[in-house]
């Protein structure tokens, strides 16, 4: 969970990325768009199911900032390894990372993720959010691109493809771009691969930060209770009970089996 101060700082960092990397004339429209929906965006989770990454208030902006940062680093790595990074601009890289999940916002009036109303699901499954059924269906990339054009924010061809395919082959719809064997149909820049890698890297790091301590804690708890159980079994009372039980069994095979327990 993030504090109110962290949520505020993350928001300023996100606006900072726009200030530093996006050029006019679209920079003004983009900042206007982000300011218009600031309250909703600032508090949004990155997902509605707790098992997914950053499904807590402020999780969306934290995730986006991480994807932008990963994308900037990965861009340098791809360049160092010999990829042609002149086929796209740094502005296109940041713009795509910034808006890759924008469709998660919902539409102009409705949030995609609203507080869970089913008490059972909230208590038993830990789902704090649920998908808002008032929203007409659209994929996250489609909705994000729609929102941008509806607010007069233009995007380039490279940005459109990178946002569309940011889920890589986790989304079947991307096969047409990413699974073609025809050279002329392959993406003409590495941008879609870099954005996908950045998203994957950020989501994995978020999983490690949130879930590994919980899972490891559970393993430790299980180990402790296993040791306690074993101690009980080898206690004088337990061995007395075992001896009594063995005396009542006539079959030698069954006796051996019980003795080994
Ligand atoms: Fe993402």
PDB file of C-alpha atoms and ligand atoms in Angstrom:
ATOM      1  CA  UNK A   1       0.000   0.000   0.000  1.00  0.00           C
ATOM      2  CA  UNK A   2       1.163   3.527  -0.751  1.00  0.00           C
ATOM      3  CA  UNK A   3       0.882   6.545   1.548  1.00  0.00           C
ATOM      4  CA  UNK A   4      -0.934   9.702   0.387  1.00  0.00           C
ATOM      5  CA  UNK A   5       2.466  11.378   0.108  1.00  0.00           C
ATOM      6  CA  UNK A   6       3.878   8.598  -2.102  1.00  0.00           C
ATOM      7  CA  UNK A   7       0.784   8.758  -4.338  1.00  0.00           C
ATOM      8  CA  UNK A   8       1.310  12.517  -4.718  1.00  0.00           C
ATOM      9  CA  UNK A   9       5.038  12.113  -5.447  1.00  0.00           C
ATOM     10  CA  UNK A  10       4.378   9.413  -8.037  1.00  0.00           C
ATOM     11  CA  UNK A  11       1.911  11.705  -9.759  1.00  0.00           C
ATOM     12  CA  UNK A  12       4.434  14.558  -9.925  1.00  0.00           C
ATOM     13  CA  UNK A  13       7.001  12.143 -11.328  1.00  0.00           C
ATOM     14  CA  UNK A  14       4.574  11.062 -14.058  1.00  0.00           C
ATOM     15  CA  UNK A  15       3.844  14.672 -15.031  1.00  0.00           C
ATOM     16  CA  UNK A  16       7.626  15.251 -14.991  1.00  0.00           C
ATOM     17  CA  UNK A  17       8.101  12.566 -17.655  1.00  0.00           C
ATOM     18  CA  UNK A  18       5.645  14.450 -19.893  1.00  0.00           C
ATOM     19  CA  UNK A  19       7.387  17.778 -19.217  1.00  0.00           C
ATOM     20  CA  UNK A  20      10.810  16.305 -19.994  1.00  0.00           C
ATOM     21  CA  UNK A  21      10.083  14.095 -22.996  1.00  0.00           C
ATOM     22  CA  UNK A  22       6.941  15.170 -24.845  1.00  0.00           C
ATOM     23  CA  UNK A  23       7.154  18.100 -27.242  1.00  0.00           C
ATOM     24  CA  UNK A  24       4.623  20.751 -28.229  1.00  0.00           C
ATOM     25  CA  UNK A  25       2.025  21.063 -29.603  1.00  0.00           C
ATOM     26  CA  UNK A  26       0.718  17.809 -28.122  1.00  0.00           C
ATOM     27  CA  UNK A  27       2.445  18.268 -24.754  1.00  0.00           C
ATOM     28  CA  UNK A  28      -0.140  20.884 -23.655  1.00  0.00           C
ATOM     29  CA  UNK A  29      -3.068  18.684 -24.700  1.00  0.00           C
ATOM     30  CA  UNK A  30      -1.550  15.673 -22.989  1.00  0.00           C
ATOM     31  CA  UNK A  31      -0.990  17.554 -19.716  1.00  0.00           C
ATOM     32  CA  UNK A  32      -4.551  18.948 -19.934  1.00  0.00           C
ATOM     33  CA  UNK A  33      -5.843  15.408 -20.398  1.00  0.00           C
ATOM     34  CA  UNK A  34      -3.852  14.058 -17.447  1.00  0.00           C
ATOM     35  CA  UNK A  35      -4.886  16.993 -15.227  1.00  0.00           C
ATOM     36  CA  UNK A  36      -8.562  16.544 -16.190  1.00  0.00           C
ATOM     37  CA  UNK A  37      -8.533  12.932 -14.968  1.00  0.00           C
ATOM     38  CA  UNK A  38      -5.867  13.427 -12.287  1.00  0.00           C
ATOM     39  CA  UNK A  39      -7.940  12.312  -9.300  1.00  0.00           C
ATOM     40  CA  UNK A  40      -9.108   9.150 -11.018  1.00  0.00           C
ATOM     41  CA  UNK A  41      -5.683   8.292 -12.431  1.00  0.00           C
ATOM     42  CA  UNK A  42      -3.814   9.093  -9.228  1.00  0.00           C
ATOM     43  CA  UNK A  43      -5.844   6.645  -7.125  1.00  0.00           C
ATOM     44  CA  UNK A  44      -6.378   3.916  -9.724  1.00  0.00           C
ATOM     45  CA  UNK A  45      -5.079   0.404  -9.070  1.00  0.00           C
ATOM     46  CA  UNK A  46      -3.112  -1.215 -11.908  1.00  0.00           C
ATOM     47  CA  UNK A  47      -5.560  -4.148 -11.862  1.00  0.00           C
ATOM     48  CA  UNK A  48      -8.824  -5.147 -10.202  1.00  0.00           C
ATOM     49  CA  UNK A  49      -7.756  -8.587  -8.954  1.00  0.00           C
ATOM     50  CA  UNK A  50      -5.430  -8.658  -5.972  1.00  0.00           C
ATOM     51  CA  UNK A  51      -3.320 -11.428  -7.553  1.00  0.00           C
ATOM     52  CA  UNK A  52      -2.395  -9.131 -10.436  1.00  0.00           C
ATOM     53  CA  UNK A  53       0.342  -6.543 -10.110  1.00  0.00           C
ATOM     54  CA  UNK A  54      -0.187  -3.329  -8.108  1.00  0.00           C
ATOM     55  CA  UNK A  55      -3.901  -3.866  -7.400  1.00  0.00           C
ATOM     56  CA  UNK A  56      -3.986  -1.141  -4.750  1.00  0.00           C
ATOM     57  CA  UNK A  57      -4.788   2.618  -4.686  1.00  0.00           C
ATOM     58  CA  UNK A  58      -2.085   4.478  -6.611  1.00  0.00           C
ATOM     59  CA  UNK A  59      -0.820   1.222  -8.149  1.00  0.00           C
ATOM     60  CA  UNK A  60      -1.504   2.349 -11.720  1.00  0.00           C
ATOM     61  CA  UNK A  61       0.720   5.452 -11.665  1.00  0.00           C
ATOM     62  CA  UNK A  62       3.447   3.579  -9.796  1.00  0.00           C
ATOM     63  CA  UNK A  63       3.354   0.874 -12.493  1.00  0.00           C
ATOM     64  CA  UNK A  64       3.426   3.384 -15.367  1.00  0.00           C
ATOM     65  CA  UNK A  65       6.403   5.231 -13.857  1.00  0.00           C
ATOM     66  CA  UNK A  66       8.232   1.928 -13.536  1.00  0.00           C
ATOM     67  CA  UNK A  67       7.456   0.957 -17.149  1.00  0.00           C
ATOM     68  CA  UNK A  68       8.773   4.329 -18.401  1.00  0.00           C
ATOM     69  CA  UNK A  69      11.962   3.929 -16.347  1.00  0.00           C
ATOM     70  CA  UNK A  70      12.462   0.326 -17.531  1.00  0.00           C
ATOM     71  CA  UNK A  71      11.825   1.409 -21.141  1.00  0.00           C
ATOM     72  CA  UNK A  72      14.497   4.146 -20.926  1.00  0.00           C
ATOM     73  CA  UNK A  73      17.050   1.662 -19.553  1.00  0.00           C
ATOM     74  CA  UNK A  74      16.091  -1.066 -22.020  1.00  0.00           C
ATOM     75  CA  UNK A  75      16.392   1.440 -24.841  1.00  0.00           C
ATOM     76  CA  UNK A  76      20.051   2.007 -23.874  1.00  0.00           C
ATOM     77  CA  UNK A  77      20.645  -1.745 -23.653  1.00  0.00           C
ATOM     78  CA  UNK A  78      19.126  -2.413 -27.089  1.00  0.00           C
ATOM     79  CA  UNK A  79      21.297   0.370 -28.520  1.00  0.00           C
ATOM     80  CA  UNK A  80      24.440  -1.037 -26.871  1.00  0.00           C
ATOM     81  CA  UNK A  81      23.647  -4.483 -28.261  1.00  0.00           C
ATOM     82  CA  UNK A  82      23.415  -3.140 -31.783  1.00  0.00           C
ATOM     83  CA  UNK A  83      19.687  -2.556 -32.353  1.00  0.00           C
ATOM     84  CA  UNK A  84      18.817   0.316 -34.662  1.00  0.00           C
ATOM     85  CA  UNK A  85      17.266   2.740 -32.185  1.00  0.00           C
ATOM     86  CA  UNK A  86      17.116   5.502 -34.812  1.00  0.00           C
ATOM     87  CA  UNK A  87      13.898   3.962 -36.214  1.00  0.00           C
ATOM     88  CA  UNK A  88      11.922   5.621 -33.398  1.00  0.00           C
ATOM     89  CA  UNK A  89      12.419   8.641 -31.160  1.00  0.00           C
ATOM     90  CA  UNK A  90      12.882   8.846 -27.399  1.00  0.00           C
ATOM     91  CA  UNK A  91       9.625  10.811 -27.309  1.00  0.00           C
ATOM     92  CA  UNK A  92       7.838   7.889 -28.989  1.00  0.00           C
ATOM     93  CA  UNK A  93       9.405   5.519 -26.447  1.00  0.00           C
ATOM     94  CA  UNK A  94       8.225   7.570 -23.434  1.00  0.00           C
ATOM     95  CA  UNK A  95       4.813   8.361 -24.960  1.00  0.00           C
ATOM     96  CA  UNK A  96       4.136   4.643 -25.620  1.00  0.00           C
ATOM     97  CA  UNK A  97       5.260   3.580 -22.135  1.00  0.00           C
ATOM     98  CA  UNK A  98       3.265   6.411 -20.540  1.00  0.00           C
ATOM     99  CA  UNK A  99       0.033   5.495 -22.316  1.00  0.00           C
ATOM    100  CA  UNK A 100       0.377   1.724 -22.771  1.00  0.00           C
ATOM    101  CA  UNK A 101      -2.234   0.945 -20.076  1.00  0.00           C
ATOM    102  CA  UNK A 102      -4.257   4.161 -20.325  1.00  0.00           C
ATOM    103  CA  UNK A 103      -7.362   2.187 -21.365  1.00  0.00           C
ATOM    104  CA  UNK A 104      -7.552   0.931 -17.782  1.00  0.00           C
ATOM    105  CA  UNK A 105      -8.920   4.366 -16.869  1.00  0.00           C
ATOM    106  CA  UNK A 106     -12.335   3.525 -18.296  1.00  0.00           C
ATOM    107  CA  UNK A 107     -14.293   6.076 -20.306  1.00  0.00           C
ATOM    108  CA  UNK A 108     -14.953   9.785 -19.776  1.00  0.00           C
ATOM    109  CA  UNK A 109     -17.506   9.067 -17.041  1.00  0.00           C
ATOM    110  CA  UNK A 110     -16.877   5.600 -15.704  1.00  0.00           C
ATOM    111  CA  UNK A 111     -13.894   4.055 -13.967  1.00  0.00           C
ATOM    112  CA  UNK A 112     -12.923   0.570 -15.141  1.00  0.00           C
ATOM    113  CA  UNK A 113     -12.318  -0.578 -11.598  1.00  0.00           C
ATOM    114  CA  UNK A 114     -14.768   0.264  -8.840  1.00  0.00           C
ATOM    115  CA  UNK A 115     -14.850  -0.793  -5.172  1.00  0.00           C
ATOM    116  CA  UNK A 116     -16.027  -4.379  -4.704  1.00  0.00           C
ATOM    117  CA  UNK A 117     -19.643  -4.491  -3.481  1.00  0.00           C
ATOM    118  CA  UNK A 118     -19.781  -8.241  -2.913  1.00  0.00           C
ATOM    119  CA  UNK A 119     -18.752  -8.599   0.755  1.00  0.00           C
ATOM    120  CA  UNK A 120     -18.054 -12.314   0.384  1.00  0.00           C
ATOM    121  CA  UNK A 121     -15.639 -11.749  -2.512  1.00  0.00           C
ATOM    122  CA  UNK A 122     -14.002  -8.908  -0.628  1.00  0.00           C
ATOM    123  CA  UNK A 123     -13.544 -10.888   2.582  1.00  0.00           C
ATOM    124  CA  UNK A 124     -12.880 -14.373   1.229  1.00  0.00           C
ATOM    125  CA  UNK A 125     -11.040 -13.537  -1.985  1.00  0.00           C
ATOM    126  CA  UNK A 126      -9.527 -10.223  -0.909  1.00  0.00           C
ATOM    127  CA  UNK A 127     -10.887  -8.483  -3.998  1.00  0.00           C
ATOM    128  CA  UNK A 128     -11.042  -4.783  -3.192  1.00  0.00           C
ATOM    129  CA  UNK A 129     -12.100  -3.904  -6.749  1.00  0.00           C
ATOM    130  CA  UNK A 130     -14.391  -5.255  -9.435  1.00  0.00           C
ATOM    131  CA  UNK A 131     -14.804  -4.467 -13.120  1.00  0.00           C
ATOM    132  CA  UNK A 132     -17.390  -1.760 -13.815  1.00  0.00           C
ATOM    133  CA  UNK A 133     -20.173  -3.301 -15.913  1.00  0.00           C
ATOM    134  CA  UNK A 134     -21.455   0.129 -16.972  1.00  0.00           C
ATOM    135  CA  UNK A 135     -18.486   0.309 -19.319  1.00  0.00           C
ATOM    136  CA  UNK A 136     -18.916  -0.970 -22.882  1.00  0.00           C
ATOM    137  CA  UNK A 137     -16.300  -3.581 -23.699  1.00  0.00           C
ATOM    138  CA  UNK A 138     -13.078  -2.551 -25.406  1.00  0.00           C
ATOM    139  CA  UNK A 139      -9.558  -3.912 -25.091  1.00  0.00           C
ATOM    140  CA  UNK A 140      -7.183  -1.823 -22.924  1.00  0.00           C
ATOM    141  CA  UNK A 141      -5.079  -0.631 -25.928  1.00  0.00           C
ATOM    142  CA  UNK A 142      -8.166   0.240 -28.008  1.00  0.00           C
ATOM    143  CA  UNK A 143      -9.706   2.237 -25.175  1.00  0.00           C
ATOM    144  CA  UNK A 144      -6.440   4.037 -24.469  1.00  0.00           C
ATOM    145  CA  UNK A 145      -6.004   5.076 -28.089  1.00  0.00           C
ATOM    146  CA  UNK A 146      -9.645   6.161 -28.229  1.00  0.00           C
ATOM    147  CA  UNK A 147      -9.201   8.355 -25.132  1.00  0.00           C
ATOM    148  CA  UNK A 148      -6.103  10.031 -26.576  1.00  0.00           C
ATOM    149  CA  UNK A 149      -7.728  10.957 -29.895  1.00  0.00           C
ATOM    150  CA  UNK A 150     -10.942  12.044 -28.105  1.00  0.00           C
ATOM    151  CA  UNK A 151      -8.834  14.602 -26.221  1.00  0.00           C
ATOM    152  CA  UNK A 152      -6.927  15.840 -29.255  1.00  0.00           C
ATOM    153  CA  UNK A 153      -3.713  14.076 -28.382  1.00  0.00           C
ATOM    154  CA  UNK A 154      -2.152  12.880 -31.618  1.00  0.00           C
ATOM    155  CA  UNK A 155      -0.006   9.772 -31.717  1.00  0.00           C
ATOM    156  CA  UNK A 156       2.397   8.492 -34.333  1.00  0.00           C
ATOM    157  CA  UNK A 157       2.186   5.204 -36.245  1.00  0.00           C
ATOM    158  CA  UNK A 158       5.054   3.781 -34.130  1.00  0.00           C
ATOM    159  CA  UNK A 159       3.260   4.740 -30.906  1.00  0.00           C
ATOM    160  CA  UNK A 160      -0.019   3.218 -32.104  1.00  0.00           C
ATOM    161  CA  UNK A 161       1.621  -0.161 -32.842  1.00  0.00           C
ATOM    162  CA  UNK A 162       3.658  -0.131 -29.613  1.00  0.00           C
ATOM    163  CA  UNK A 163       0.570   0.609 -27.480  1.00  0.00           C
ATOM    164  CA  UNK A 164      -1.522  -1.971 -29.377  1.00  0.00           C
ATOM    165  CA  UNK A 165       1.050  -4.738 -28.923  1.00  0.00           C
ATOM    166  CA  UNK A 166       2.392  -3.928 -25.443  1.00  0.00           C
ATOM    167  CA  UNK A 167       1.094  -7.255 -24.071  1.00  0.00           C
ATOM    168  CA  UNK A 168       3.196  -9.117 -26.643  1.00  0.00           C
ATOM    169  CA  UNK A 169       2.012 -12.636 -27.366  1.00  0.00           C
ATOM    170  CA  UNK A 170       0.084 -12.782 -24.082  1.00  0.00           C
ATOM    171  CA  UNK A 171      -2.652 -11.207 -26.211  1.00  0.00           C
ATOM    172  CA  UNK A 172      -3.677 -13.392 -29.161  1.00  0.00           C
ATOM    173  CA  UNK A 173      -4.730 -10.299 -31.097  1.00  0.00           C
ATOM    174  CA  UNK A 174      -1.042  -9.387 -31.439  1.00  0.00           C
ATOM    175  CA  UNK A 175      -0.160 -12.481 -33.451  1.00  0.00           C
ATOM    176  CA  UNK A 176      -0.772 -10.580 -36.663  1.00  0.00           C
ATOM    177  CA  UNK A 177       2.052  -8.206 -35.752  1.00  0.00           C
ATOM    178  CA  UNK A 178       4.415 -10.457 -33.825  1.00  0.00           C
ATOM    179  CA  UNK A 179       4.041 -13.979 -35.240  1.00  0.00           C
ATOM    180  CA  UNK A 180       4.412 -13.296 -38.906  1.00  0.00           C
ATOM    181  CA  UNK A 181       7.285 -14.950 -40.756  1.00  0.00           C
ATOM    182  CA  UNK A 182       7.055 -12.536 -43.693  1.00  0.00           C
ATOM    183  CA  UNK A 183       9.864  -9.961 -43.348  1.00  0.00           C
ATOM    184  CA  UNK A 184       7.725  -7.191 -44.870  1.00  0.00           C
ATOM    185  CA  UNK A 185       5.021  -7.739 -42.234  1.00  0.00           C
ATOM    186  CA  UNK A 186       7.328  -7.567 -39.217  1.00  0.00           C
ATOM    187  CA  UNK A 187       7.450  -4.318 -37.182  1.00  0.00           C
ATOM    188  CA  UNK A 188       9.861  -1.851 -38.782  1.00  0.00           C
ATOM    189  CA  UNK A 189      11.186  -0.724 -35.384  1.00  0.00           C
ATOM    190  CA  UNK A 190      12.143  -2.501 -32.144  1.00  0.00           C
ATOM    191  CA  UNK A 191       9.875  -0.162 -30.173  1.00  0.00           C
ATOM    192  CA  UNK A 192       7.015  -2.701 -29.666  1.00  0.00           C
ATOM    193  CA  UNK A 193       9.480  -5.264 -28.264  1.00  0.00           C
ATOM    194  CA  UNK A 194      11.078  -2.725 -25.913  1.00  0.00           C
ATOM    195  CA  UNK A 195       7.706  -1.558 -24.566  1.00  0.00           C
ATOM    196  CA  UNK A 196       6.577  -5.154 -24.083  1.00  0.00           C
ATOM    197  CA  UNK A 197       9.818  -6.026 -22.280  1.00  0.00           C
ATOM    198  CA  UNK A 198       9.529  -2.922 -20.070  1.00  0.00           C
ATOM    199  CA  UNK A 199       5.955  -3.831 -19.117  1.00  0.00           C
ATOM    200  CA  UNK A 200       6.939  -7.443 -18.427  1.00  0.00           C
ATOM    201  CA  UNK A 201       9.913  -6.348 -16.324  1.00  0.00           C
ATOM    202  CA  UNK A 202       7.844  -3.867 -14.291  1.00  0.00           C
ATOM    203  CA  UNK A 203       5.034  -6.369 -13.651  1.00  0.00           C
ATOM    204  CA  UNK A 204       7.535  -9.046 -12.603  1.00  0.00           C
ATOM    205  CA  UNK A 205       9.285  -6.655 -10.190  1.00  0.00           C
ATOM    206  CA  UNK A 206       5.897  -5.675  -8.750  1.00  0.00           C
ATOM    207  CA  UNK A 207       5.075  -9.368  -8.236  1.00  0.00           C
ATOM    208  CA  UNK A 208       8.397  -9.936  -6.483  1.00  0.00           C
ATOM    209  CA  UNK A 209       7.932  -6.919  -4.220  1.00  0.00           C
ATOM    210  CA  UNK A 210       4.361  -7.704  -3.266  1.00  0.00           C
ATOM    211  CA  UNK A 211       3.980 -11.470  -3.384  1.00  0.00           C
ATOM    212  CA  UNK A 212       7.351 -13.122  -2.746  1.00  0.00           C
ATOM    213  CA  UNK A 213       7.556 -11.899   0.889  1.00  0.00           C
ATOM    214  CA  UNK A 214       3.994 -13.165   1.474  1.00  0.00           C
ATOM    215  CA  UNK A 215       4.721 -16.527  -0.161  1.00  0.00           C
ATOM    216  CA  UNK A 216       8.047 -16.940   1.638  1.00  0.00           C
ATOM    217  CA  UNK A 217       6.365 -16.010   4.906  1.00  0.00           C
ATOM    218  CA  UNK A 218       3.809 -18.772   4.297  1.00  0.00           C
ATOM    219  CA  UNK A 219       6.580 -21.300   3.595  1.00  0.00           C
ATOM    220  CA  UNK A 220       8.248 -20.298   6.879  1.00  0.00           C
ATOM    221  CA  UNK A 221       4.917 -20.702   8.714  1.00  0.00           C
ATOM    222  CA  UNK A 222       4.390 -24.126   7.114  1.00  0.00           C
ATOM    223  CA  UNK A 223       7.918 -25.186   8.132  1.00  0.00           C
ATOM    224  CA  UNK A 224       7.261 -24.074  11.726  1.00  0.00           C
ATOM    225  CA  UNK A 225       3.964 -25.958  12.001  1.00  0.00           C
ATOM    226  CA  UNK A 226       5.601 -29.064  10.430  1.00  0.00           C
ATOM    227  CA  UNK A 227       8.358 -28.978  13.077  1.00  0.00           C
ATOM    228  CA  UNK A 228       5.757 -28.521  15.829  1.00  0.00           C
ATOM    229  CA  UNK A 229       3.769 -31.508  14.493  1.00  0.00           C
ATOM    230  CA  UNK A 230       6.903 -33.656  14.420  1.00  0.00           C
ATOM    231  CA  UNK A 231       7.808 -32.627  17.952  1.00  0.00           C
ATOM    232  CA  UNK A 232       4.322 -33.630  19.090  1.00  0.00           C
ATOM    233  CA  UNK A 233       4.679 -37.003  17.363  1.00  0.00           C
ATOM    234  CA  UNK A 234       7.975 -37.718  19.100  1.00  0.00           C
ATOM    235  CA  UNK A 235       6.742 -36.521  22.519  1.00  0.00           C
ATOM    236  CA  UNK A 236       6.428 -39.164  25.320  1.00  0.00           C
ATOM    237  CA  UNK A 237       2.599 -39.046  25.099  1.00  0.00           C
ATOM    238  CA  UNK A 238       2.711 -39.468  21.334  1.00  0.00           C
ATOM    239  CA  UNK A 239       5.133 -42.409  21.481  1.00  0.00           C
ATOM    240  CA  UNK A 240       3.006 -44.002  24.256  1.00  0.00           C
ATOM    241  CA  UNK A 241      -0.088 -43.698  22.074  1.00  0.00           C
ATOM    242  CA  UNK A 242       1.807 -45.150  19.129  1.00  0.00           C
ATOM    243  CA  UNK A 243       2.957 -48.159  21.176  1.00  0.00           C
ATOM    244  CA  UNK A 244      -0.652 -48.753  22.329  1.00  0.00           C
ATOM    245  CA  UNK A 245      -1.881 -48.585  18.749  1.00  0.00           C
ATOM    246  CA  UNK A 246       0.827 -51.003  17.562  1.00  0.00           C
ATOM    247  CA  UNK A 247      -0.152 -53.548  20.236  1.00  0.00           C
ATOM    248  CA  UNK A 248      -3.713 -53.670  18.952  1.00  0.00           C
ATOM    249  CA  UNK A 249      -2.624 -54.476  15.368  1.00  0.00           C
ATOM    250  CA  UNK A 250      -2.182 -58.106  14.487  1.00  0.00           C
ATOM    251  CA  UNK A 251      -0.971 -57.942  10.870  1.00  0.00           C
ATOM    252  CA  UNK A 252       2.859 -57.655  10.716  1.00  0.00           C
ATOM    253  CA  UNK A 253       2.671 -55.646   7.463  1.00  0.00           C
ATOM    254  CA  UNK A 254       0.307 -53.097   8.986  1.00  0.00           C
ATOM    255  CA  UNK A 255       2.439 -52.959  12.151  1.00  0.00           C
ATOM    256  CA  UNK A 256       5.522 -52.058  10.098  1.00  0.00           C
ATOM    257  CA  UNK A 257       3.562 -49.451   8.209  1.00  0.00           C
ATOM    258  CA  UNK A 258       2.284 -47.825  11.426  1.00  0.00           C
ATOM    259  CA  UNK A 259       5.700 -47.998  13.052  1.00  0.00           C
ATOM    260  CA  UNK A 260       7.215 -46.052  10.185  1.00  0.00           C
ATOM    261  CA  UNK A 261       4.722 -43.213  10.531  1.00  0.00           C
TER     262      UNK A 261
HETATM  263 FE1  LIG B   1       1.339  -2.456 -17.940  1.00  0.00          FE
END
